[in-house]
Every structure is written in C-alpha cells, then in structure tokens.
Amino acid sequence: MVGRPLAWLLWAMVAASCTRTTTTRAPGPETAPTKPPAKPDPQLLAVADAVDPGPQKPLLTALPGPLRGMLEAALGATTDREVATREIREALMNWDKLGTSGDQLPLRLLALGRGLVLAERAVAAGDSDAELLLALSQVYSILDLPIFTMQQGIFQQVLQTAAKLAQSGASKPGEIDLVALMAALKDMFERAGPLHRRTAAELLRKHGDHPEVPRVLGRLADDALRRDQYAQAVAWRQMAVARLGAKVTASEQLELARTCYRALELACGDAALARGRDFTGDEKAKAEHEKKLTWTEKTAKQARRAVALAGESQPSLTTGLERGHLMIDLDRNADAEALFAGLKAKYPEDARPYGGLAKLAVQRGGDFKAAAQQVALGKPLANKDREFYEVALGTVGVNFFYEALPQIAEGKQDVQAMATLMLTDLRGYAEGLRAFDPARAAVVELIVREVQTAMPALVSGDGTEALQTLRTLPAQVGPMGVKFPDSPDVRRLVLLAANFATDAETALAAVRAPLSPALAKDAALQLARASAWLDLALAWEKAEEMPAMVTAIADLRPVAGDHALTALQAAALALRFNGQSDKAAGEQAAELYAKLAREGPTELRAAALNNLGVLRAELGDPQKAIEHLSEALAQDDKAKTALLNLAALVLSVEGGQRTELNDAFAIVARDGMTATLRVQAEAWRHVQAQRGAGDVEQTRADFVAALAKERKSEFRGNLPLGRWGLLSSGSFQVSFFYSATQGFEIRNALATTVWLFLPAPGLDVLLAEAQRKPGKAGKSDKAGKAGEPRKAGKPVAPRKAG
C-alpha cells in the first residue's frame, strides 16, 4: 500500500534533506563548463514549436507556503548544476530499476522529488545545461504517467483517501496541513505533462546535437499517443529511429512498430517489425527481446483485426463489441469510448457495452470507481459475457477498499454491511462466470465463502480467530484439485491451503504432488510449489522431506534476475550445510546470499545479510559475521532475527556478562516475528543464565511459560522449534484484481522469506526439563518479566571478536 507513506512524502523529503549535505561549490578546474548551445536544427525546432505549451511555473510553487519554506531551508541555498544533476540522475537510475511497483514507491518518489527541486532551482537561476534539462524532462515524463495523473485513477484515489483521513483529525500548530498537501500533490501531477513538453522543447532548441535527443523524441511520441495524436507519434518515433542511424537497436525498431500499429498504419508497423526481428545478444537479452517481439506481434494482430472490422459496411453488435475491446488493447481510448457509448445507446438492454466501458475505466489509469459504476449499471441487463463477469469480479472488491477506508477512519460502524453487500455481488458474478470458466468460478466462490465465515473475527480484529476458520480449507480445496488439475488458480489455492492443514501428511501431500503436464511448464507455479514445500518441511520439521524437496528446487528452471529462485536455492544449500556439515554447500549458500545482499530487492536484502552473517559465523569467521548482522539491522531495524543472531554470537564469543544481551534476547522474545524466533530467544536467555548472567531457574520457568503460550495459539497444533537453524516468515495474499492487459487476476500467493539463525544450544534438554518440571514465569534478576527488556539501549556490539 502507498496511501499512508504518500501523505508524508514531502515531509519525509525535508527530513531526508536534513540528513544529507548539499553544498555549493565554487567553480574550479574540476567543474565542467556548460556546453554552448548547438546550432539550431530546423527539424527539431519544428518539433519543439509543436509541443511547447509556453513558460510553466516550477512544480515547487504548488506546495503550501510553510512546507515549501521548510523544504528550501532543508535543501540549502544551492543552485549548483552538478549537485542537482547528480541527485536527479541517481534517482532516475533507481526508478529505471524498480519503476512504480512495490512498497518502496513513496521513497522512490521522494528521491525524484529531491532531485527535481534542486534541478528546478538551477534552471530557474538561468542554467540550461543539456544534462540538467535531459534529466528534468525525464522526471516530468515519469510524473505524467497515467497511473499518477488520471483524475479518478488508483493513485489519485489514494491521494483523495489520504486527504479524507487527514480531515478526520485537526492539524496541530507546527504540523503539516495534509489536506493542503494532498491538493498540492494532485496539482503537481496535473502540471507534469506541460512541464515535460516545455523542458523537452528547450532541450531540442538548445542542444539538438545531444546523443540522447532520439530518446527525448521517443518520450514525446509516447506523450502524443496518450493524447491521441497518432500522426505526430509516428512521425516523432520515425525521426528518433532515423537519428540513431546505425546505433538503432532491435528494441527501438519494435517500439516504432507498436507506435505504427496503434496508429493503425500497418505498412509502417510491418516494416519496423521486420527490422526488429534481427537481434543478437546473450541469453538474458534474447529472452527479453523475445518478450518484446511477442508483444509486438500481438499488437500487429490486433491492429489488423481492427482495420478489417472497420471496413465492414454493416457492423453488428458482436463486431462493434470486438472492435471496442481491440481499441482498448491498442490504447486508443477515445475510439473505444465512442464505440461503447454508441453501442450502449443502440442496445440499451445489453450489458456488454457496460462491461467494455468498465474495462476502459481501468485502462485509463485505474479508475476502479468508474468501472464499478459501469458494472452496476450493467448488472440488471441481459447478455452478460465472460468479459463482463471478469471485469466485475476484478473491480468491485478494489472499489470497496477505497469506499470503506474513509468509513473506517471516521469510525463508522456500517463497514461490515458494506462488505456483506460486496461479497454478495462477488458471489453472484462468480455464478455467472461458472458457465465460461468453472474452475476460476469455483475458486472465487470458495474464497468469498471463507471471507464471509471469517468476517466477524476480521471486523473485531481477532486475527487468531480468523486464522482458525481456515483450518477447514484443505478439506474443501482437495476435491477441487482433483476436479480441476489443469487450473493454475486451483493449484495455487491447494498450495495455500496446505499451510492451514492440522496434520503433516495432509500438508506435505499437497506439495509433493507434481504439477499436471498442462502446468508443468509454468515456471512461476513450479517455484511456488518448491517454496511451499520448503516452508512446510520447516513448519513440521520433517527431515525425510529434504532429499525430494532439494531435488525439486534443483530442477527449477533458472530465470535471469529471479531473486526469489536464488533465495530458495541458497536456503536449500544452507539446509544441506546444516544437516550434513557440507562446507562446500555452506560456501555456495554464502555466495548466493552475498549476491542477494548486493542486487536483490530491498525486502530481501536484510534477510540476505542476516543469512550471510549466520553462515560466516558457522564457517568460522565471527568478525565478518558480526559485520553482516550489523548491516542487516541497519538495513531493517525490525529484523529481530538479526538481533537474536548478533546477541547469540556475542554471547558465544565473549560469555554472558553483558546486560545488553539479556535486553536483546528479551526484545526478540517479545517482538519476534514468529513463534519459533520468540521461543529460541527465551532459550538463549536460559543459556546466558547458565553462563552466569541470570537466574537459571527463573529463565527456565520463563521458557516453559512462553512455550505453553505459543503452543496454545499455534493454529496448526504444531509448534516448529527451529532445530535446523532456519525459519520461514511471511504473509499470504488473496485478492481479486483486473487490468486491461492481464484481465481478471486471482492473486493468491504466500510470500515468505527464509531466515537463518543460531539455535540455542541444549534446546532438547530444556524441552525435556519442561516436560518434567513445568513452571510459571516470574521476575528474573536482570530483565524483569519475560519479554520485557529494561531498556532497548544501543545495538549489541562485541568488545572483541577473536
């Protein structure tokens, strides 16, 4: 979710600016002089004149006065071109790598915003350096993406929701006016398009010889497509390709082909497609090229069909509907709207034009509210087809979220009634889908039924009780797996349900079963199966699963850049190292985790650093281990596994006479992310007491009490104790979604991360004692009640590692 972080986006920019030094440097020999403007290029001047909307105010001026003042004070008075260019380039590199996906979107926008402010300031001071204008135009083009700019799109709905939440509480003196901030952000996104065109025009006029001019023309072509200016889009894309000359790539030829096809200029598209087929490169590049080629060929097929249908003298309703959907596929949104609106007027009793308009609303920046309204209008009408039911299932739930969130914030009590109505609608649409896709319909119906059962617990906030309702899921899903063996949605549900089985055999049988021949080539599903197998083997501590499971992981088809697969392979090697003392496997696992720590996504880096630290400790390098564990905590201060490992390692190296260790173990015992971790922390407190820093009997009693508590709340009826030194943590996601490109999606996955840790020595002895001498928790002589540290204090660090 990006809603709450976005509310604080610019405030975070101020805070981040205060922690980073921005300096104004006097010009010197190391400062590159501004390159004089190139001789004007008549062709580029014509493009500049066509796109230039005239002078525009910088985006910074849209911010509320107090916030603008805070931001300017935090950034300092610099108008240094090189500082601004460096900041904005770094942000663009990060954006190119991660884009609009993931929970880090607000932070990436923050980095863009900081560079943007510095760049705007330099330009306002009269700097027209080519690199500065180039980077600035790129940032404006990003902020002009439909995901941000559509008035009722998903991002704008997030801003509106954030503003409503802010209105529910009055601002205090000195606090940011969030309502005003949301309005300012909305205005900034709306003005990004004209600013992109203005800055690009300035670049073309003053720096026509810059090697990046073809890419600038390409971005202007994309902008023209979004504004339905197809002739200009083709002309500017052709100009971009021509200016690249011999340096033009196959990818750029395919971009030209898709532009031509969207403009319905088939000959132009065919010629560019033929040129774009010629490609040489490594395996990773070839795979990426094949994706683009397949996409372009699909666009070509859609364009040909659209042109053929347009030539029919007396188009039928069916023909009109098909052409309308083709216009959406080709991003010709105005044409699609005109077609569906005409069909709606001509056939007022038919639901299908409303389904088309709902799909169009999602296409235009994710306007799920408008899509849900079109679905509601079509609901009582006749002739609902598969497209209608799928767009209905994929949009009604998303729209409910945006309607319900402000209600929850305002403390209104009718959210459950809203949810019940939404679930009733979903059930009805699933019944309609059954005639077209019985497997997917069955999955939707089961999910809706389970949510309805868990609703009272969900509304009351009782997560434990909500999980208890899912214990019947394996029995319900099993027959579906037999009935629909070739359905990827059903198989994913089988894998998810296995996590709620109350006996090991039921759980593990679900992941042992190979995929059907029809699904066997689905690399993502094979990865999900192997990952679930590892999770469940750890959960039930079944060593006999290891050989077959490790083989399944080894058989997975490698995909370049697939960090999840790399993490799974590293976990399998770590298991072999722990179970068989295979040092070579340990070194291989360490290499993979080191790679993930460098190149993996943010959410995997802390775990990779932690796991690398544990492996280094077990391979005999405690100093390196401590460095990696400290880095893991710096990456994510909520990584309690790293805190446990760091404290355990210091205890093992130094002995038990440091009070910070007891505090660290107590923090993990209280706040650890899994029951396994919390129990292990209590066991380490007992180890520390045995080494002279605590009450041995009291820490034993605390362990027994914690063990009993965790076993009582474990919904499977089995508490994994982590004897193998690995634990799996994460969350499951079940949701319905819709996009014009992918259609209806049942997002059903268990996202888990494997963490390595140092098991407490003597755990089995402690467990045996717990069986013989049950006790009650009381006050210990060092850290108070179990899980209540005296003080968090500073991070644990060893006095000496050798």
Short mmCIF file of C-alpha atoms in Angstrom, two decimals, residues 66-441:
data_model
loop_
_atom_site.label_atom_id
_atom_site.label_comp_id
_atom_site.label_asym_id
_atom_site.label_seq_id
_atom_site.Cartn_x
_atom_site.Cartn_y
_atom_site.Cartn_z
CA PRO A 66 5.08 26.66 5.11
CA LEU A 67 6.09 23.31 3.63
CA ARG A 68 7.89 24.99 0.72
CA GLY A 69 9.83 27.11 3.18
CA MET A 70 10.80 24.08 5.27
CA LEU A 71 11.92 22.21 2.17
CA GLU A 72 14.00 25.08 0.83
CA ALA A 73 15.62 25.60 4.22
CA ALA A 74 16.46 21.91 4.48
CA LEU A 75 17.98 21.78 0.99
CA GLY A 76 20.04 24.92 1.49
CA ALA A 77 20.51 27.75 -0.96
CA THR A 78 22.45 25.85 -3.61
CA THR A 79 21.69 26.25 -7.31
CA ASP A 80 24.73 24.19 -8.25
CA ARG A 81 24.13 22.40 -11.56
CA GLU A 82 26.37 19.43 -10.84
CA VAL A 83 24.80 18.77 -7.44
CA ALA A 84 21.32 18.92 -8.97
CA THR A 85 22.26 16.73 -11.94
CA ARG A 86 23.90 14.11 -9.73
CA GLU A 87 20.90 13.93 -7.38
CA ILE A 88 18.34 13.64 -10.14
CA ARG A 89 20.39 11.08 -12.12
CA GLU A 90 20.77 8.83 -9.07
CA ALA A 91 17.01 8.96 -8.52
CA LEU A 92 16.36 8.12 -12.18
CA MET A 93 18.71 5.13 -12.07
CA ASN A 94 16.81 3.79 -9.08
CA TRP A 95 13.49 4.44 -10.82
CA ASP A 96 14.57 2.68 -14.01
CA LYS A 97 15.46 -0.36 -11.93
CA LEU A 98 12.27 -0.56 -9.82
CA GLY A 99 9.60 1.59 -11.53
CA THR A 100 6.16 2.03 -9.94
CA SER A 101 6.00 -1.41 -8.36
CA GLY A 102 6.35 -2.39 -4.74
CA ASP A 103 6.03 -0.77 -1.34
CA GLN A 104 9.10 1.41 -1.96
CA LEU A 105 7.22 3.65 -4.43
CA PRO A 106 6.90 6.57 -1.96
CA LEU A 107 10.64 6.51 -1.26
CA ARG A 108 11.45 6.46 -4.98
CA LEU A 109 9.12 9.41 -5.49
CA LEU A 110 10.88 11.09 -2.58
CA ALA A 111 14.27 10.71 -4.27
CA LEU A 112 12.84 12.01 -7.55
CA GLY A 113 11.29 14.93 -5.68
CA ARG A 114 14.53 15.96 -4.02
CA GLY A 115 16.43 15.90 -7.32
CA LEU A 116 13.54 17.67 -9.02
CA VAL A 117 13.57 20.58 -6.57
CA LEU A 118 17.33 21.08 -6.95
CA ALA A 119 17.10 20.86 -10.75
CA GLU A 120 14.16 23.29 -10.98
CA ARG A 121 16.05 25.71 -8.79
CA ALA A 122 19.13 25.54 -11.04
CA VAL A 123 17.03 26.08 -14.19
CA ALA A 124 15.19 28.99 -12.58
CA ALA A 125 18.61 30.55 -11.88
CA GLY A 126 19.29 30.53 -15.63
CA ASP A 127 21.12 27.23 -16.12
CA SER A 128 20.23 25.48 -19.38
CA ASP A 129 22.80 22.70 -19.26
CA ALA A 130 21.88 19.76 -21.50
CA GLU A 131 22.28 17.08 -18.84
CA LEU A 132 20.15 19.04 -16.40
CA LEU A 133 17.35 19.60 -18.93
CA LEU A 134 17.51 15.99 -20.02
CA ALA A 135 17.16 14.60 -16.50
CA LEU A 136 14.44 17.13 -15.65
CA SER A 137 12.39 16.17 -18.72
CA GLN A 138 12.68 12.50 -17.75
CA VAL A 139 11.35 13.17 -14.25
CA TYR A 140 8.45 15.22 -15.58
CA SER A 141 7.60 12.42 -18.04
CA ILE A 142 7.50 9.93 -15.12
CA LEU A 143 5.19 12.16 -13.09
CA ASP A 144 2.98 12.46 -16.18
CA LEU A 145 2.36 8.69 -16.34
CA PRO A 146 -1.38 7.82 -16.32
CA ILE A 147 -1.01 5.98 -13.01
CA PHE A 148 -0.39 9.37 -11.37
CA THR A 149 -2.37 11.80 -13.49
CA MET A 150 -5.78 10.24 -14.18
CA GLN A 151 -8.37 12.18 -12.19
CA GLN A 152 -10.10 9.08 -10.84
CA GLY A 153 -7.18 6.68 -11.25
CA ILE A 154 -5.87 4.46 -8.49
CA PHE A 155 -3.13 6.89 -7.44
CA GLN A 156 -5.45 9.89 -7.34
CA GLN A 157 -7.91 7.82 -5.30
CA VAL A 158 -5.11 7.13 -2.82
CA LEU A 159 -4.50 10.87 -2.54
CA GLN A 160 -8.21 11.54 -2.05
CA THR A 161 -8.41 8.85 0.61
CA ALA A 162 -5.37 10.28 2.39
CA ALA A 163 -6.98 13.73 2.35
CA LYS A 164 -10.18 12.32 3.87
CA LEU A 165 -8.18 10.58 6.57
CA ALA A 166 -6.37 13.83 7.30
CA GLN A 167 -9.67 15.70 7.60
CA SER A 168 -10.73 13.36 10.40
CA GLY A 169 -8.10 14.90 12.70
CA ALA A 170 -7.30 18.56 13.12
CA SER A 171 -3.74 19.72 12.43
CA LYS A 172 -1.78 20.95 15.42
CA PRO A 173 0.49 24.00 15.36
CA GLY A 174 3.74 23.15 13.59
CA GLU A 175 2.28 20.10 11.80
CA ILE A 176 1.86 19.80 8.06
CA ASP A 177 -1.61 20.54 6.70
CA LEU A 178 -2.15 17.18 5.00
CA VAL A 179 -5.34 18.28 3.25
CA ALA A 180 -3.46 21.14 1.59
CA LEU A 181 -0.57 18.81 0.81
CA MET A 182 -2.82 16.31 -0.97
CA ALA A 183 -4.29 19.11 -3.08
CA ALA A 184 -0.78 20.32 -3.91
CA LEU A 185 0.37 16.84 -4.96
CA LYS A 186 -2.68 16.50 -7.18
CA ASP A 187 -1.86 19.82 -8.85
CA MET A 188 1.79 18.83 -9.28
CA PHE A 189 0.90 15.64 -11.12
CA GLU A 190 -1.53 17.53 -13.36
CA ARG A 191 1.15 20.05 -14.36
CA ALA A 192 3.87 17.47 -15.00
CA GLY A 193 2.77 16.91 -18.63
CA PRO A 194 3.08 20.55 -19.78
CA LEU A 195 6.39 20.82 -17.92
CA HIS A 196 7.69 17.70 -19.66
CA ARG A 197 6.82 19.13 -23.07
CA ARG A 198 8.26 22.57 -22.20
CA THR A 199 11.56 21.16 -20.93
CA ALA A 200 11.90 18.77 -23.88
CA ALA A 201 11.28 21.67 -26.27
CA GLU A 202 14.04 23.71 -24.59
CA LEU A 203 16.42 20.78 -24.90
CA LEU A 204 15.65 20.29 -28.60
CA ARG A 205 16.15 24.00 -29.31
CA LYS A 206 19.41 24.44 -27.41
CA HIS A 207 21.06 21.01 -27.54
CA GLY A 208 19.93 19.36 -30.77
CA ASP A 209 23.27 17.58 -31.11
CA HIS A 210 22.95 15.75 -27.78
CA PRO A 211 23.16 11.95 -28.22
CA GLU A 212 20.01 11.45 -26.11
CA VAL A 213 17.80 13.52 -28.43
CA PRO A 214 16.33 10.37 -30.07
CA ARG A 215 15.15 9.18 -26.62
CA VAL A 216 13.64 12.60 -25.96
CA LEU A 217 11.76 12.29 -29.25
CA GLY A 218 10.64 8.81 -28.24
CA ARG A 219 9.17 10.09 -24.95
CA LEU A 220 7.39 12.87 -26.86
CA ALA A 221 5.96 10.20 -29.19
CA ASP A 222 4.62 8.29 -26.16
CA ASP A 223 3.13 11.55 -24.87
CA ALA A 224 1.46 12.15 -28.24
CA LEU A 225 -0.03 8.65 -28.18
CA ARG A 226 -1.57 9.31 -24.76
CA ARG A 227 -3.17 12.45 -26.21
CA ASP A 228 -4.49 10.58 -29.28
CA GLN A 229 -2.13 12.43 -31.66
CA TYR A 230 -1.24 9.37 -33.71
CA ALA A 231 0.29 11.04 -36.78
CA GLN A 232 2.66 13.07 -34.61
CA ALA A 233 3.55 10.00 -32.55
CA VAL A 234 4.54 8.03 -35.66
CA ALA A 235 6.46 10.95 -37.17
CA TRP A 236 8.47 11.59 -34.00
CA ARG A 237 9.20 7.91 -33.41
CA GLN A 238 10.39 7.57 -37.02
CA MET A 239 12.55 10.67 -36.56
CA ALA A 240 14.06 9.14 -33.40
CA VAL A 241 14.94 5.91 -35.21
CA ALA A 242 16.39 7.79 -38.21
CA ARG A 243 18.62 9.92 -35.96
CA LEU A 244 20.00 6.85 -34.24
CA GLY A 245 21.24 5.60 -37.61
CA ALA A 246 23.47 2.56 -37.30
CA LYS A 247 23.11 2.67 -33.50
CA VAL A 248 19.40 1.85 -33.59
CA THR A 249 18.54 -1.30 -31.66
CA ALA A 250 16.01 -4.04 -32.33
CA SER A 251 14.09 -2.86 -29.28
CA GLU A 252 13.73 0.64 -30.75
CA GLN A 253 12.53 -0.80 -34.04
CA LEU A 254 9.86 -2.74 -32.13
CA GLU A 255 8.86 0.46 -30.31
CA LEU A 256 8.37 2.09 -33.71
CA ALA A 257 6.36 -0.91 -34.91
CA ARG A 258 4.00 -0.75 -31.93
CA THR A 259 3.56 3.01 -32.42
CA CYS A 260 2.64 2.44 -36.06
CA TYR A 261 0.22 -0.36 -35.25
CA ARG A 262 -1.50 1.75 -32.57
CA ALA A 263 -1.89 4.45 -35.23
CA LEU A 264 -3.37 1.69 -37.49
CA GLU A 265 -0.59 2.28 -40.04
CA LEU A 266 0.02 -1.36 -40.89
CA ALA A 267 2.68 -0.96 -43.58
CA CYS A 268 4.82 1.20 -41.31
CA GLY A 269 4.42 -1.32 -38.49
CA ASP A 270 5.22 -4.32 -40.69
CA ALA A 271 8.45 -2.76 -41.96
CA ALA A 272 9.65 -1.86 -38.46
CA LEU A 273 8.67 -5.30 -37.12
CA ALA A 274 10.72 -6.99 -39.84
CA ARG A 275 13.76 -4.90 -38.89
CA GLY A 276 13.17 -5.56 -35.20
CA ARG A 277 13.36 -9.34 -35.61
CA ASP A 278 17.09 -9.16 -36.26
CA PHE A 279 18.75 -9.50 -32.86
CA THR A 280 21.97 -10.81 -31.35
CA GLY A 281 22.86 -10.90 -27.66
CA ASP A 282 23.33 -13.08 -24.61
CA GLU A 283 20.67 -15.44 -23.28
CA LYS A 284 19.19 -12.89 -20.89
CA ALA A 285 18.95 -10.25 -23.63
CA LYS A 286 17.48 -12.78 -26.07
CA ALA A 287 14.78 -13.72 -23.58
CA GLU A 288 13.88 -10.06 -23.10
CA HIS A 289 13.83 -9.50 -26.87
CA GLU A 290 11.53 -12.48 -27.36
CA LYS A 291 9.07 -10.95 -24.88
CA LYS A 292 9.05 -7.65 -26.76
CA LEU A 293 8.74 -9.43 -30.09
CA THR A 294 5.79 -11.49 -28.88
CA TRP A 295 4.12 -8.35 -27.54
CA THR A 296 4.66 -6.52 -30.85
CA GLU A 297 3.32 -9.43 -32.89
CA LYS A 298 0.23 -9.49 -30.71
CA THR A 299 -0.23 -5.74 -31.27
CA ALA A 300 0.13 -6.30 -35.02
CA LYS A 301 -2.58 -8.96 -34.97
CA GLN A 302 -4.90 -6.66 -33.01
CA ALA A 303 -4.32 -3.77 -35.41
CA ARG A 304 -5.03 -5.93 -38.48
CA ARG A 305 -8.25 -7.21 -36.99
CA ALA A 306 -9.33 -3.68 -36.03
CA VAL A 307 -8.72 -2.41 -39.56
CA ALA A 308 -10.61 -5.37 -41.03
CA LEU A 309 -13.61 -4.81 -38.76
CA ALA A 310 -13.65 -1.09 -39.57
CA GLY A 311 -14.12 -2.00 -43.23
CA GLU A 312 -17.42 -3.81 -42.66
CA SER A 313 -20.30 -1.90 -44.20
CA GLN A 314 -22.94 -3.02 -41.67
CA PRO A 315 -21.24 -3.90 -38.38
CA SER A 316 -23.23 -6.00 -35.93
CA LEU A 317 -23.34 -5.67 -32.14
CA THR A 318 -20.83 -8.50 -31.85
CA THR A 319 -18.50 -6.82 -34.33
CA GLY A 320 -18.82 -3.50 -32.54
CA LEU A 321 -18.00 -5.07 -29.18
CA GLU A 322 -14.96 -6.83 -30.60
CA ARG A 323 -13.68 -3.64 -32.18
CA GLY A 324 -14.24 -1.71 -28.95
CA HIS A 325 -12.11 -4.19 -26.99
CA LEU A 326 -9.44 -4.04 -29.71
CA MET A 327 -9.33 -0.26 -29.35
CA ILE A 328 -8.67 -0.71 -25.62
CA ASP A 329 -5.93 -3.23 -26.38
CA LEU A 330 -4.36 -0.71 -28.77
CA ASP A 331 -4.67 2.12 -26.18
CA ARG A 332 -6.98 4.08 -28.48
CA ASN A 333 -9.15 5.03 -25.56
CA ALA A 334 -11.15 7.82 -27.19
CA ASP A 335 -12.14 5.50 -30.04
CA ALA A 336 -13.09 2.77 -27.56
CA GLU A 337 -15.25 5.15 -25.55
CA ALA A 338 -17.05 6.35 -28.66
CA LEU A 339 -17.72 2.79 -29.82
CA PHE A 340 -19.06 1.51 -26.49
CA ALA A 341 -21.10 4.65 -25.87
CA GLY A 342 -22.73 4.22 -29.28
CA LEU A 343 -23.47 0.55 -28.62
CA LYS A 344 -24.91 1.38 -25.21
CA ALA A 345 -27.32 3.85 -26.78
CA LYS A 346 -28.27 1.50 -29.63
CA TYR A 347 -28.70 -1.61 -27.43
CA PRO A 348 -29.91 -0.30 -24.05
CA GLU A 349 -30.87 -3.75 -22.70
CA ASP A 350 -27.45 -5.33 -23.32
CA ALA A 351 -24.88 -5.47 -20.51
CA ARG A 352 -21.81 -5.96 -22.69
CA PRO A 353 -21.17 -2.30 -23.65
CA TYR A 354 -21.13 -1.51 -19.92
CA GLY A 355 -18.50 -4.21 -19.43
CA GLY A 356 -16.42 -2.57 -22.16
CA LEU A 357 -16.73 0.85 -20.53
CA ALA A 358 -15.73 -0.68 -17.18
CA LYS A 359 -12.61 -2.18 -18.78
CA LEU A 360 -11.85 1.20 -20.36
CA ALA A 361 -12.10 2.94 -16.99
CA VAL A 362 -9.46 0.60 -15.57
CA GLN A 363 -7.28 1.14 -18.64
CA ARG A 364 -7.34 4.89 -18.14
CA GLY A 365 -5.14 4.98 -15.07
CA GLY A 366 -7.03 2.52 -12.90
CA ASP A 367 -10.34 4.25 -12.27
CA PHE A 368 -11.96 1.40 -10.33
CA LYS A 369 -14.72 3.66 -9.03
CA ALA A 370 -15.96 4.44 -12.54
CA ALA A 371 -15.51 0.79 -13.51
CA ALA A 372 -17.66 -0.37 -10.58
CA GLN A 373 -20.33 2.16 -11.57
CA GLN A 374 -20.46 0.78 -15.12
CA VAL A 375 -20.67 -2.77 -13.74
CA ALA A 376 -23.57 -1.74 -11.50
CA LEU A 377 -25.40 -0.23 -14.48
CA GLY A 378 -24.94 -3.43 -16.48
CA LYS A 379 -25.80 -5.78 -13.62
CA PRO A 380 -29.61 -5.95 -14.26
CA LEU A 381 -29.23 -6.20 -18.05
CA ALA A 382 -29.08 -9.21 -20.38
CA ASN A 383 -26.34 -10.97 -22.33
CA LYS A 384 -23.53 -10.66 -19.78
CA ASP A 385 -20.46 -12.38 -21.23
CA ARG A 386 -17.19 -13.64 -19.75
CA GLU A 387 -15.57 -10.22 -20.18
CA PHE A 388 -18.35 -8.61 -18.12
CA TYR A 389 -18.12 -11.12 -15.27
CA GLU A 390 -14.34 -10.91 -15.11
CA VAL A 391 -14.17 -7.12 -15.06
CA ALA A 392 -16.90 -7.15 -12.41
CA LEU A 393 -15.03 -9.61 -10.19
CA GLY A 394 -11.77 -7.70 -10.60
CA THR A 395 -13.08 -4.21 -9.86
CA VAL A 396 -15.87 -4.47 -7.27
CA GLY A 397 -13.54 -5.50 -4.45
CA VAL A 398 -10.90 -2.88 -5.22
CA ASN A 399 -13.54 -0.16 -5.30
CA PHE A 400 -14.91 -1.41 -1.96
CA PHE A 401 -11.50 -0.82 -0.42
CA TYR A 402 -11.48 2.85 -1.45
CA GLU A 403 -15.02 3.34 -0.22
CA ALA A 404 -14.51 1.52 3.08
CA LEU A 405 -11.19 3.05 4.17
CA PRO A 406 -12.57 6.56 4.86
CA GLN A 407 -15.53 4.99 6.67
CA ILE A 408 -13.17 3.05 8.92
CA ALA A 409 -11.12 6.18 9.57
CA GLU A 410 -14.23 8.08 10.60
CA GLY A 411 -15.23 5.29 13.00
CA LYS A 412 -18.44 4.40 11.20
CA GLN A 413 -19.95 1.04 12.03
CA ASP A 414 -21.56 0.09 8.72
CA VAL A 415 -18.41 -1.31 7.09
CA GLN A 416 -19.50 -4.89 7.73
CA ALA A 417 -22.78 -4.19 5.96
CA MET A 418 -20.84 -2.73 3.01
CA ALA A 419 -18.58 -5.80 2.97
CA THR A 420 -21.55 -8.18 3.08
CA LEU A 421 -23.12 -6.42 0.09
CA MET A 422 -19.81 -6.58 -1.81
CA LEU A 423 -19.43 -10.30 -1.06
CA THR A 424 -22.99 -10.94 -2.25
CA ASP A 425 -22.17 -9.21 -5.54
CA LEU A 426 -18.99 -11.25 -5.92
CA ARG A 427 -20.87 -14.48 -5.34
CA GLY A 428 -23.40 -13.54 -7.99
CA TYR A 429 -20.72 -12.66 -10.56
CA ALA A 430 -18.90 -15.93 -9.78
CA GLU A 431 -22.10 -17.85 -10.51
CA GLY A 432 -22.25 -16.12 -13.89
CA LEU A 433 -18.60 -16.88 -14.62
CA ARG A 434 -19.24 -20.59 -13.96
CA ALA A 435 -20.65 -21.02 -17.48
CA PHE A 436 -17.42 -19.73 -19.03
CA ASP A 437 -14.70 -20.88 -16.59
CA PRO A 438 -15.94 -23.29 -13.89
CA ALA A 439 -12.51 -23.69 -12.27
CA ARG A 440 -11.97 -19.98 -11.65
CA ALA A 441 -15.58 -19.58 -10.58
#
